[in-house]
Amino acid sequence: MPRHDGGMRIFDEHPRARWAAPVAAAAVVGAATFTSSHLASADPSLPHRSAAQLLVDVQKAGLTPLSGTIVQTANLGLPELPGIGAAGGDSGHGTTSLTSMLSGTHTWRVWYASPQQARLALVGGTGETDVIRNGKDLWVWSSSDKSAAHHVLSQADQKMADQHAPGPSSTLPRTPQEAAQQALAAMGPTTDVTTSGTASVAGRSAYELVLKPRDNRTLVASVRIAIDAARHVPLRVQVFSTKIANPAFEVGFTHVDFGKPAARQFAFNPPPGTKVTTSDTGPGAAAPKVDAQSKGPEQVAPKAVGTGWTTVVVAHLPSAAEPGTSSPGGADQQLGQLQAVLKALPKVSGAWGSGRLLTGTLFSAVLTDDGRVAVGAVAPSQLYAALAAR
Amino acid sequence: MSAADVLPSRSATASRQGEGRRLVSTRLLASELRLIGGRRRNQAGLVVLAAVPIMMAIAVKVSTPGPGDGPDFLSSITSNGLFVPFAALSVEIAMFLPLAMSMLAGDSVAGEANIGTLRYLLTVPVDRARLLAVKYASLCLGALWGVAAVVIPGAVAGIALFGTGDMTTLSGSQLGFGAAVWRLVLASLYLSAGLAAFAAIGLFISTLTEQPIGAAIAIMVVNILAWILDAVPQLGWLHPWLFMHDWLAFPDLLRDPIQWSNLLHGLGIDLAYAVVFWLAAWARFAGKDITS
């Protein structure tokens, strides 16, 4: 037997006691992880602030210089939609990143110095997509195909872009700031606004604003917005569904630093070997939308049925996307893929007609066989009612 | 190499420093490293590890791949030779490097038990815990050795064939040669730490059996199982706890500025695995009856 010093004698008498060491080490690791995550979510004690005060705080604070990491998670309960991302053609980054945001977890890095200097990077795997605004230059860099799109903003574009956060605007909020503004705009007599104490986000103390729809027919259970206690910047937005316990949509900082980012974060020179496409007009978010509208001049404008949280939008699809019609052209293959996805959706029918039903955790959608689409944050039965009311 | 060649010199070095109470004795470690480095199969393994980046560099030189072809970084190689070791690491980290660690770890205890040298090793007045610490330290150096066998030939071949232009980061900025080499060194150290954590699992498995081949296969099975689990999206809650999950974060070192969060999490996981499985190996080995 090997030589032992005194402390080891207990293990000679009870050899199995040695196994306590690895078990204890594993327990320490587990306990340390649990406490750190538990402490992080423990409510810090802050003086009480009413919902109205918080809203004022947020509006006063506006956009402050910051840098950080944002993690965004979507559990929208949607089926995989292959090809839909490419349907926008070369109109660029907006479509691909929008589609990729509909499911799974995504990490963004943000740097924001002023409306004229901002950078947003979607990171993942060995790829990165950067949107960099520096003065009148707007760069979109994609590492996967080594391409850079350069837009020189005109005066009017600059003014318009200054109103909004950088990057393409979309229906899904991309930064906590943008998300909070959208949620606040949607509020009204339809919503209970309360504060539910405090939270800790990205290691910072925050107040939590809770929006609860008064109408219990909607799929949205509540929207929780965490607002930094010191800086009054929204740090996290969570949208809860009535269907699942975890947030159906969550976007929040995992790390945030309120120091002004260095100017070099916003300097972009396309590296050698990069495909650079230049355009003088800004990538105004309105442009592709106008394009889509002009495709079907005969179509009727979308119609809203109901109010508040249970609003159902009924619209006519552009004729090319109508099931059954095939259009010649490059987009045909993508349309074919889309139609294959549609065919996999369950068939539904009723007094309003028949079609395919898409049910997610936060919204439902019906595509009718006669080319209408109804979307709302409600159960399918209300979509049917809205379609029948037409 | 037969047991008789090894034994006299090792027991002599071990007994000479018997009064030193350091946990890892340098002489025992040196003899262990000589043993590992002298094995023909390990030398052959290093050649295989080194061959991959050289083959990749030559293949890219002969036919330039377009963006999106082949493994990550491959299409960037033509602009900077230092992308060769990065591309080779991303290819070898899943299979070849863990396989090399499995061989070393399988040999470390089970191998000695199998050829009957373990009981002689234990007759020298060295505490079993210290012997195990030496074994593990040699595996950690082996991990560094394996990664270096990929990175150094890769860098040399890449620079010889493609030169040392500025390196384009994933964020689209440019790094000078010195900064690029520094990022490569960090990536090598990061992956070596990951492999060292994996080696702790290997060391534990190696104490369970006297069959080095069986131990090596079992260690490799653990690795493959982890990669399979990591590919199942329904087990998302488990993924941050798998020892190899954050290995794939090493490209974060090529962003500007470096994104540290996943790398730091990976190092924490490495440390946790190393401590828990080294203690498990000790619990098994210290109380084990050595019969062969």
XYZ file of C-alpha atoms in Angstrom:
682
model
C 0.000 0.000 0.000
C 1.199 3.530 -0.690
C 2.364 5.832 2.029
C -0.348 7.945 3.623
C -0.232 10.903 5.909
C -2.567 11.202 8.863
C -5.425 12.993 7.153
C -5.745 10.181 4.670
C -6.239 7.462 7.323
C -9.996 7.881 7.353
C -10.015 6.799 3.702
C -8.103 3.626 4.543
C -10.720 2.674 7.081
C -13.638 3.705 4.879
C -12.497 3.383 1.261
C -15.893 4.313 -0.104
C -15.774 7.657 1.679
C -13.449 8.817 -1.109
C -16.407 8.992 -3.468
C -17.731 11.828 -1.366
C -15.058 14.068 -2.914
C -16.223 13.997 -6.570
C -19.856 14.044 -5.478
C -19.198 17.080 -3.283
C -17.340 18.811 -6.130
C -20.266 18.219 -8.487
C -22.659 19.476 -5.808
C -20.590 22.641 -5.331
C -20.671 23.317 -9.070
C -24.417 22.764 -9.176
C -25.052 24.887 -6.097
C -22.830 27.710 -7.358
C -24.678 27.782 -10.673
C -28.039 27.668 -8.976
C -27.263 30.451 -6.522
C -25.746 32.707 -9.160
C -28.814 32.355 -11.378
C -31.084 32.593 -8.357
C -29.351 35.699 -7.064
C -29.465 37.204 -10.525
C -33.231 36.830 -10.645
C -33.819 37.762 -7.017
C -35.701 41.009 -6.724
C -33.454 43.867 -5.724
C -35.065 46.278 -3.283
C -35.846 49.583 -4.961
C -38.101 52.471 -3.946
C -41.578 52.051 -5.350
C -42.394 53.689 -8.663
C -45.768 53.735 -10.324
C -46.388 52.602 -13.876
C -47.018 56.183 -15.000
C -43.748 57.376 -13.468
C -41.895 54.596 -15.221
C -43.393 55.488 -18.587
C -42.328 59.079 -18.147
C -38.859 57.941 -17.118
C -38.526 55.872 -20.240
C -39.757 58.613 -22.535
C -37.452 61.151 -20.950
C -34.428 58.883 -21.077
C -34.645 58.172 -24.799
C -31.665 56.430 -26.319
C -28.496 56.646 -24.267
C -25.037 55.575 -25.420
C -24.458 51.940 -24.581
C -22.914 48.711 -25.727
C -23.932 45.211 -24.880
C -25.158 41.791 -25.848
C -28.792 41.048 -26.556
C -30.231 37.561 -26.612
C -33.529 37.078 -28.306
C -35.599 33.912 -28.023
C -38.774 33.079 -29.881
C -41.070 30.169 -29.107
C -43.777 31.154 -31.534
C -44.720 27.560 -32.221
C -44.364 27.967 -35.975
C -43.504 25.175 -38.396
C -40.231 25.435 -40.301
C -40.703 27.708 -43.281
C -37.955 26.936 -45.774
C -37.290 29.441 -48.538
C -39.423 32.193 -47.113
C -36.345 34.143 -46.151
C -35.063 34.335 -49.710
C -38.450 35.420 -51.081
C -37.471 39.053 -50.729
C -34.813 38.669 -53.399
C -31.893 41.046 -53.188
C -33.651 43.627 -51.062
C -31.187 42.275 -48.570
C -30.579 41.774 -44.934
C -34.054 42.721 -43.750
C -35.811 39.644 -45.000
C -33.217 37.062 -44.029
C -32.705 38.318 -40.524
C -36.421 38.842 -40.006
C -37.153 35.252 -40.963
C -34.335 33.845 -38.896
C -35.711 35.728 -35.911
C -39.028 33.903 -36.031
C -37.687 30.834 -34.272
C -34.920 29.823 -31.912
C -32.362 31.870 -30.033
C -30.251 34.616 -31.537
C -27.483 36.737 -30.143
C -26.940 40.339 -31.097
C -24.152 42.676 -30.125
C -25.003 46.354 -30.081
C -22.969 49.513 -29.909
C -24.810 52.798 -29.780
C -23.135 56.184 -29.434
C -25.641 58.529 -31.046
C -28.282 58.321 -33.765
C -25.460 58.916 -36.230
C -23.221 56.203 -34.825
C -24.647 52.781 -34.197
C -23.695 49.212 -34.905
C -25.726 46.041 -34.648
C -24.152 42.614 -35.175
C -25.965 39.302 -35.458
C -23.449 36.696 -34.275
C -23.680 32.948 -34.502
C -21.433 30.013 -35.386
C -18.651 31.221 -37.630
C -20.747 33.955 -39.206
C -21.583 37.524 -38.463
C -23.848 40.110 -40.047
C -23.165 43.710 -39.137
C -25.279 46.775 -39.746
C -23.139 49.851 -39.150
C -24.330 53.444 -39.303
C -21.614 56.062 -39.223
C -22.734 59.529 -40.246
C -24.121 59.366 -43.746
C -22.664 55.917 -44.391
C -24.704 52.812 -43.778
C -22.857 49.510 -44.190
C -24.266 46.020 -44.127
C -21.489 43.430 -43.842
C -22.048 39.719 -44.174
C -19.098 37.490 -43.267
C -20.574 34.319 -44.765
C -20.393 35.523 -48.369
C -17.872 38.327 -47.754
C -20.157 40.978 -49.112
C -20.761 44.540 -48.027
C -23.612 46.783 -49.057
C -22.913 50.478 -48.825
C -25.741 53.004 -48.699
C -25.053 56.703 -48.682
C -27.932 58.324 -46.858
C -29.398 61.513 -48.296
C -30.394 64.379 -45.981
C -34.021 63.289 -45.951
C -33.088 59.680 -45.259
C -30.839 60.752 -42.428
C -33.628 62.715 -40.841
C -35.985 59.786 -41.160
C -33.435 57.315 -39.857
C -32.666 59.568 -36.921
C -36.235 59.143 -35.757
C -35.791 55.425 -35.443
C -33.219 53.042 -34.137
C -30.753 51.895 -36.812
C -31.362 48.876 -38.932
C -34.363 47.839 -40.905
C -37.636 48.273 -39.096
C -39.787 45.191 -38.883
C -42.879 44.013 -37.162
C -40.829 42.137 -34.591
C -38.946 44.329 -32.137
C -35.204 44.023 -32.436
C -33.807 45.987 -29.531
C -35.390 46.404 -26.129
C -35.860 50.098 -26.870
C -37.710 49.437 -30.070
C -39.753 46.693 -28.458
C -40.787 48.884 -25.549
C -41.836 51.693 -27.830
C -43.979 49.345 -29.874
C -45.591 47.896 -26.782
C -46.284 51.332 -25.329
C -47.887 52.466 -28.576
C -50.185 49.472 -28.537
C -51.485 50.271 -25.057
C -54.724 52.044 -24.429
C -57.993 51.458 -22.673
C -57.618 47.786 -23.546
C -54.729 47.101 -21.194
C -54.046 46.872 -17.482
C -50.693 48.492 -16.800
C -49.131 47.673 -13.456
C -45.721 47.412 -11.895
C -44.827 44.056 -10.449
C -41.939 44.985 -8.231
C -38.463 44.608 -9.549
C -36.191 42.294 -11.460
C -32.521 41.875 -12.219
C -31.478 41.865 -15.866
C -27.881 41.638 -17.083
C -26.754 42.163 -13.501
C -28.620 45.469 -13.166
C -31.598 46.303 -10.973
C -34.729 47.007 -12.931
C -38.368 47.877 -12.441
C -40.857 45.647 -14.156
C -43.825 47.003 -16.018
C -46.592 44.481 -16.655
C -49.161 44.913 -19.401
C -52.144 42.599 -19.124
C -54.810 42.558 -21.822
C -58.292 43.142 -20.324
C -59.793 41.026 -23.085
C -59.205 37.411 -22.100
C -59.903 36.108 -25.601
C -56.419 37.020 -26.794
C -53.500 34.591 -26.839
C -51.274 37.192 -25.188
C -51.251 36.562 -21.455
C -49.007 39.454 -20.516
C -46.112 41.591 -21.641
C -43.401 42.310 -19.101
C -40.925 45.124 -19.659
C -37.903 45.450 -17.397
C -36.676 49.047 -17.089
C -33.251 49.883 -15.725
C -33.646 51.549 -12.319
C -30.816 54.037 -12.795
C -30.779 54.686 -16.544
C -34.472 54.165 -17.333
C -33.582 52.165 -20.424
C -35.688 49.092 -21.218
C -33.462 46.081 -20.617
C -35.803 43.222 -21.417
C -39.175 42.584 -22.982
C -40.981 39.304 -22.472
C -44.240 38.347 -24.143
C -46.088 35.535 -22.430
C -48.644 33.376 -24.193
C -51.702 31.796 -22.600
C -50.498 28.503 -24.090
C -47.001 28.024 -22.629
C -45.310 28.891 -19.344
C -42.039 30.154 -20.808
C -42.026 33.489 -22.639
C -43.210 33.046 -26.214
C -40.986 35.926 -27.231
C -38.165 37.433 -25.253
C -35.547 40.000 -26.140
C -33.200 41.290 -23.492
C -29.690 42.305 -22.604
C -27.444 39.653 -21.091
C -24.678 42.205 -20.739
C -24.879 45.971 -20.920
C -22.382 48.785 -20.486
C -23.521 52.408 -20.435
C -20.142 53.841 -21.394
C -19.959 55.509 -24.778
C -18.470 53.015 -27.274
C -15.187 53.960 -28.918
C -15.421 55.572 -32.351
C -13.509 52.710 -33.946
C -16.473 50.389 -33.425
C -18.298 52.362 -36.094
C -15.487 52.633 -38.615
C -15.948 50.186 -41.438
C -13.640 49.750 -44.398
C -14.523 46.814 -46.622
C -11.652 44.314 -46.378
C -9.884 43.327 -49.608
C -11.741 40.730 -51.631
C -15.148 41.961 -50.548
C -18.027 42.293 -52.981
C -19.206 45.862 -52.393
C -22.559 47.021 -53.714
C -23.197 50.726 -53.486
C -26.464 52.602 -53.654
C -27.199 56.251 -53.039
C -30.654 55.785 -51.626
C -31.094 54.527 -48.131
C -32.536 51.085 -47.677
C -35.736 52.766 -46.511
C -37.954 50.227 -44.903
C -40.851 51.511 -46.918
C -39.319 50.633 -50.270
C -39.936 46.868 -50.338
C -43.407 47.360 -48.949
C -44.343 49.733 -51.750
C -42.993 47.174 -54.139
C -45.196 44.451 -52.729
C -48.222 46.686 -52.913
C -47.683 47.544 -56.555
C -47.551 43.855 -57.467
C -51.289 43.491 -57.092
C -52.927 46.796 -57.940
C -56.358 45.173 -57.906
C -56.052 43.987 -54.321
C -58.194 45.347 -51.532
C -56.536 47.087 -48.589
C -56.216 44.964 -45.427
C -59.203 45.250 -43.119
C -59.123 45.168 -39.324
C -61.943 43.371 -37.523
C -62.371 43.962 -33.802
C -60.319 46.241 -31.571
C -57.440 46.110 -29.153
C -55.726 42.834 -28.421
C -58.281 40.755 -30.313
C -57.966 42.668 -33.590
C -58.004 40.340 -36.578
C -56.496 41.580 -39.821
C -58.091 40.216 -42.973
C -56.171 40.765 -46.191
C -55.942 39.505 -49.729
C -52.746 37.769 -50.720
C -50.819 39.069 -53.724
C -52.070 37.015 -56.655
C -48.713 35.306 -57.246
C -48.815 33.670 -53.847
C -52.339 32.376 -54.228
C -52.479 28.639 -53.812
C -52.982 26.854 -57.088
C -51.621 29.577 -59.337
C -48.070 29.176 -60.514
C -46.069 32.113 -61.734
C -43.097 31.812 -64.070
C -39.839 33.272 -62.839
C -36.979 32.817 -60.430
C -39.113 33.042 -57.325
C -41.125 30.044 -58.486
C -39.024 27.523 -56.628
C -39.371 29.390 -53.363
C -43.093 29.724 -53.902
C -43.221 25.998 -54.525
C -41.476 25.376 -51.209
C -43.861 27.751 -49.495
C -46.828 25.992 -50.987
C -45.447 22.649 -49.827
C -45.316 24.066 -46.309
C -48.863 25.366 -46.652
C -50.047 21.947 -47.768
C -48.624 20.458 -44.587
C -50.822 22.741 -42.473
C -54.108 21.303 -41.238
C -57.148 21.911 -43.452
C -60.059 23.733 -41.851
C -63.437 24.750 -43.151
C -66.635 26.371 -41.928
C -69.377 28.771 -42.866
C -66.687 31.257 -43.940
C -65.191 28.888 -46.504
C -62.177 26.624 -46.265
C -58.440 26.998 -45.949
C -55.310 26.139 -44.031
C -54.787 26.963 -40.373
C -51.533 28.032 -38.742
C -51.586 28.119 -34.954
C -48.735 29.603 -33.031
C -48.290 30.377 -29.367
C -48.947 34.105 -29.814
C -51.077 34.274 -32.931
C -53.138 32.228 -35.344
C -53.481 32.642 -39.087
C -55.898 31.249 -41.659
C -55.139 31.167 -45.369
C -58.379 30.609 -47.229
C -58.593 28.779 -50.520
C -59.924 31.943 -52.191
C -56.750 33.854 -51.381
C -57.604 35.669 -48.183
C -55.515 35.629 -45.039
C -56.677 36.389 -41.508
C -54.137 36.958 -38.733
C -54.618 37.843 -35.080
C -53.410 37.210 -31.552
C -56.526 35.132 -30.947
C -57.774 31.562 -31.074
C -58.769 30.224 -34.537
C -62.515 30.474 -33.794
C -62.250 34.261 -33.755
C -60.444 34.238 -37.082
C -63.359 32.276 -38.527
C -65.806 34.813 -37.108
C -63.811 37.671 -38.632
C -63.724 35.933 -42.007
C -67.471 35.245 -41.884
C -68.231 38.861 -40.901
C -66.832 40.082 -44.179
C 8.785 -0.396 -25.735
C 8.777 -3.045 -23.058
C 8.031 -2.568 -19.416
C 11.559 -3.548 -18.454
C 12.984 -0.547 -20.338
C 10.881 1.861 -18.442
C 10.775 0.581 -14.923
C 14.274 0.965 -13.525
C 14.725 4.547 -14.608
C 11.306 5.596 -13.390
C 11.444 3.971 -9.976
C 14.878 5.476 -9.538
C 13.743 9.005 -10.368
C 10.676 8.632 -8.206
C 12.548 7.432 -5.135
C 15.171 10.144 -5.438
C 12.652 12.876 -4.830
C 10.644 10.987 -2.244
C 11.099 13.663 0.431
C 9.717 16.452 -1.790
C 6.046 17.010 -0.996
C 4.991 18.778 -4.181
C 1.761 17.368 -5.613
C 3.209 16.974 -9.103
C 6.818 15.845 -9.137
C 8.666 17.165 -12.151
C 10.904 14.113 -12.527
C 8.012 11.695 -12.527
C 6.270 14.006 -14.998
C 9.338 14.121 -17.221
C 9.567 10.340 -17.285
C 5.831 10.115 -18.003
C 6.188 12.548 -20.915
C 9.172 10.578 -22.265
C 6.972 7.496 -22.120
C 4.114 9.184 -23.989
C 6.353 10.838 -26.555
C 8.334 7.670 -27.172
C 5.382 5.493 -28.099
C 5.283 4.778 -31.818
C 1.463 4.978 -31.936
C 1.486 8.442 -30.379
C 4.095 9.646 -32.851
C 1.962 8.290 -35.675
C -1.052 10.086 -34.219
C 0.816 13.400 -34.194
C 1.717 12.875 -37.860
C -1.962 12.348 -38.699
C -2.963 15.476 -36.753
C -0.328 17.496 -38.592
C -1.195 16.059 -42.001
C -4.741 17.459 -42.039
C -3.861 21.202 -42.158
C -1.092 20.568 -44.681
C -3.476 18.634 -46.933
C -6.080 21.392 -46.587
C -3.567 24.090 -47.492
C -2.408 22.202 -50.585
C -5.994 21.417 -51.651
C -6.962 25.088 -51.389
C -3.841 26.125 -53.302
C -4.713 23.732 -56.131
C -8.383 24.698 -56.394
C -9.744 27.855 -54.805
C -13.023 27.124 -53.037
C -15.806 29.655 -53.310
C -17.513 31.168 -50.288
C -19.647 28.630 -48.494
C -17.796 25.616 -49.904
C -16.264 23.179 -47.463
C -15.699 23.681 -43.753
C -15.606 27.039 -42.001
C -12.784 29.454 -42.815
C -11.728 27.385 -45.844
C -12.625 30.063 -48.366
C -10.750 32.683 -46.315
C -7.461 30.781 -46.492
C -6.381 32.338 -49.795
C -6.361 35.810 -48.231
C -4.314 34.820 -45.182
C -2.311 31.696 -44.459
C -3.166 31.827 -40.751
C -6.690 30.718 -41.587
C -5.230 27.266 -42.355
C -4.744 26.341 -38.658
C -8.170 27.814 -37.812
C -9.834 25.745 -40.532
C -7.891 22.655 -39.452
C -8.881 23.142 -35.803
C -12.562 23.454 -36.708
C -12.273 20.189 -38.664
C -10.235 18.196 -36.142
C -11.855 19.313 -32.889
C -14.849 17.022 -33.347
C -13.024 13.766 -34.055
C -9.232 13.618 -34.426
C -8.160 15.625 -31.395
C -10.582 13.866 -28.980
C -9.474 10.545 -30.510
C -5.856 11.388 -29.747
C -6.816 12.295 -26.171
C -8.758 9.032 -25.847
C -5.662 7.067 -26.815
C -3.447 8.893 -24.307
C -5.980 8.764 -21.485
C -6.828 5.124 -22.119
C -3.129 4.261 -21.871
C -2.441 6.330 -18.787
C -3.744 3.952 -16.104
C -5.384 1.023 -17.891
C -2.360 0.715 -20.187
C 0.042 0.326 -17.281
C -2.294 -2.095 -15.570
C -2.506 -4.119 -18.750
C 1.241 -4.608 -19.246
C 1.734 -5.159 -15.536
C 3.825 -2.069 -14.800
C 1.254 -0.408 -12.589
C 1.985 -2.502 -9.488
C 5.700 -1.863 -9.805
C 4.976 1.822 -10.173
C 2.987 1.703 -6.945
C 5.784 0.041 -4.984
C 7.823 3.230 -5.148
C 7.094 5.591 -2.262
C 4.858 7.933 -4.193
C 1.360 8.626 -2.984
C -1.339 7.411 -5.365
C -2.930 10.861 -5.466
C 0.381 12.327 -6.595
C 0.819 9.619 -9.195
C -2.634 10.425 -10.544
C -1.808 14.130 -10.520
C 1.304 13.425 -12.581
C -0.724 11.276 -14.950
C -3.255 14.074 -15.396
C -0.615 16.778 -15.813
C 0.967 14.703 -18.564
C -2.440 14.399 -20.268
C -2.901 18.194 -20.086
C 0.488 18.672 -21.720
C -0.544 16.013 -24.227
C -3.597 18.116 -25.118
C -1.362 21.129 -25.687
C 0.969 18.944 -27.723
C -1.880 17.653 -29.913
C -3.253 21.121 -30.626
C 0.247 22.383 -31.383
C 0.684 19.498 -33.816
C -2.281 20.907 -35.744
C -1.591 24.616 -35.386
C 2.149 24.895 -35.978
C 2.402 22.812 -39.183
C -0.825 24.460 -40.350
C 0.519 27.949 -39.769
C 3.840 27.125 -41.431
C 2.176 25.542 -44.464
C -0.394 28.348 -44.704
C 2.172 31.123 -44.528
C 4.427 29.328 -47.025
C 1.616 28.946 -49.551
C -0.540 32.032 -48.986
C 1.622 34.574 -47.209
C 0.822 36.788 -44.268
C -1.681 39.384 -45.439
C -3.881 41.221 -42.979
C -6.435 38.895 -41.433
C -10.084 39.778 -41.971
C -12.108 39.190 -38.820
C -15.682 37.921 -38.888
C -16.746 41.506 -38.150
C -15.078 42.724 -41.344
C -12.176 44.554 -39.726
C -8.512 43.840 -40.385
C -5.871 42.483 -38.019
C -2.125 42.841 -38.439
C 0.077 39.727 -38.435
C 1.045 39.972 -34.765
C -2.542 40.393 -33.604
C -3.636 37.498 -35.811
C -0.970 35.221 -34.332
C -2.096 36.241 -30.842
C -5.688 35.247 -31.662
C -4.399 31.912 -32.945
C -2.465 31.345 -29.715
C -5.594 32.133 -27.670
C -7.665 29.722 -29.762
C -5.043 26.999 -29.269
C -4.955 27.498 -25.507
C -8.754 27.557 -25.330
C -9.141 24.279 -27.206
C -6.291 22.705 -25.216
C -8.172 23.558 -22.017
C -11.275 21.903 -23.442
C -9.334 18.776 -24.383
C -7.712 18.723 -20.933
C -11.187 18.666 -19.352
C -12.090 15.819 -21.691
C -8.886 14.044 -20.611
C -10.115 14.113 -16.987
C -13.135 12.063 -18.051
C -10.681 9.808 -19.867
C -8.468 9.417 -16.818
C -11.473 8.350 -14.751
C -12.577 5.777 -17.329
C -8.996 4.558 -17.525
C -9.051 3.703 -13.813
C -12.157 1.557 -14.267
C -10.565 -1.111 -16.446
C -7.327 -2.861 -17.229
C -7.974 -2.885 -20.950
C -6.484 0.251 -22.591
C -8.284 -0.393 -25.883
C -11.602 -0.758 -24.069
C -10.925 2.420 -22.095
C -9.996 4.372 -25.255
C -13.146 3.189 -27.021
C -15.319 4.053 -24.020
C -13.779 7.547 -23.845
C -14.417 8.078 -27.546
C -18.000 6.858 -27.094
C -18.475 9.536 -24.418
C -17.238 12.145 -26.890
C -19.482 10.992 -29.746
C -22.453 10.738 -27.400
C -21.917 14.332 -26.289
C -21.836 15.545 -29.905
C -25.042 13.650 -30.662
C -26.782 15.100 -27.595
C -25.586 18.550 -28.632
C -27.296 18.129 -31.994
C -30.726 17.348 -30.501
C -32.594 20.661 -30.200
C -35.083 19.249 -27.693
C -32.220 18.875 -25.189
C -31.394 22.582 -25.331
C -31.343 22.865 -21.526
C -28.540 20.268 -21.402
C -26.316 21.794 -24.094
C -24.544 24.425 -21.955
C -23.498 21.602 -19.612
C -21.921 19.352 -22.244
C -18.135 19.496 -22.070
C -17.762 20.018 -25.837
C -20.590 22.513 -26.383
C -18.445 25.615 -26.000
C -15.493 24.199 -27.950
C -17.259 25.467 -31.034
C -17.214 29.007 -29.629
C -13.518 29.443 -30.491
C -14.389 31.420 -33.679
C -15.661 34.126 -31.282
C -11.964 34.964 -30.920
C -12.052 36.126 -34.538
C -14.665 38.800 -33.912
C -13.780 42.423 -33.348
C -13.902 43.045 -30.445
C -13.563 39.476 -29.127
C -16.827 38.123 -27.754
C -15.796 36.592 -24.447
C -19.072 35.396 -22.897
C -19.211 31.904 -24.435
C -15.459 31.428 -24.118
C -15.500 32.234 -20.394
C -18.474 29.918 -19.881
C -16.540 27.223 -21.720
C -13.500 27.642 -19.486
C -15.723 27.415 -16.393
C -17.253 24.181 -17.672
C -13.771 22.842 -18.434
C -12.650 23.536 -14.878
C -15.755 21.896 -13.388
C -15.314 18.729 -15.498
C -11.596 18.553 -14.722
C -12.105 18.823 -10.943
C -15.075 16.464 -10.693
C -13.636 13.734 -12.895
C -10.110 13.954 -11.475
C -11.598 13.472 -7.998
C -13.695 10.573 -9.295
C -10.555 9.017 -10.782
C -8.813 9.477 -7.443
C -11.725 7.956 -5.510
C -11.556 4.929 -7.755
C -7.774 4.631 -8.060
C -6.737 5.304 -4.483
C -8.868 2.507 -3.116
C -8.349 0.086 -5.975
C -6.692 -3.286 -5.457
C -4.001 -3.538 -8.091
C -3.936 -7.196 -9.080
C -1.977 -7.073 -12.287
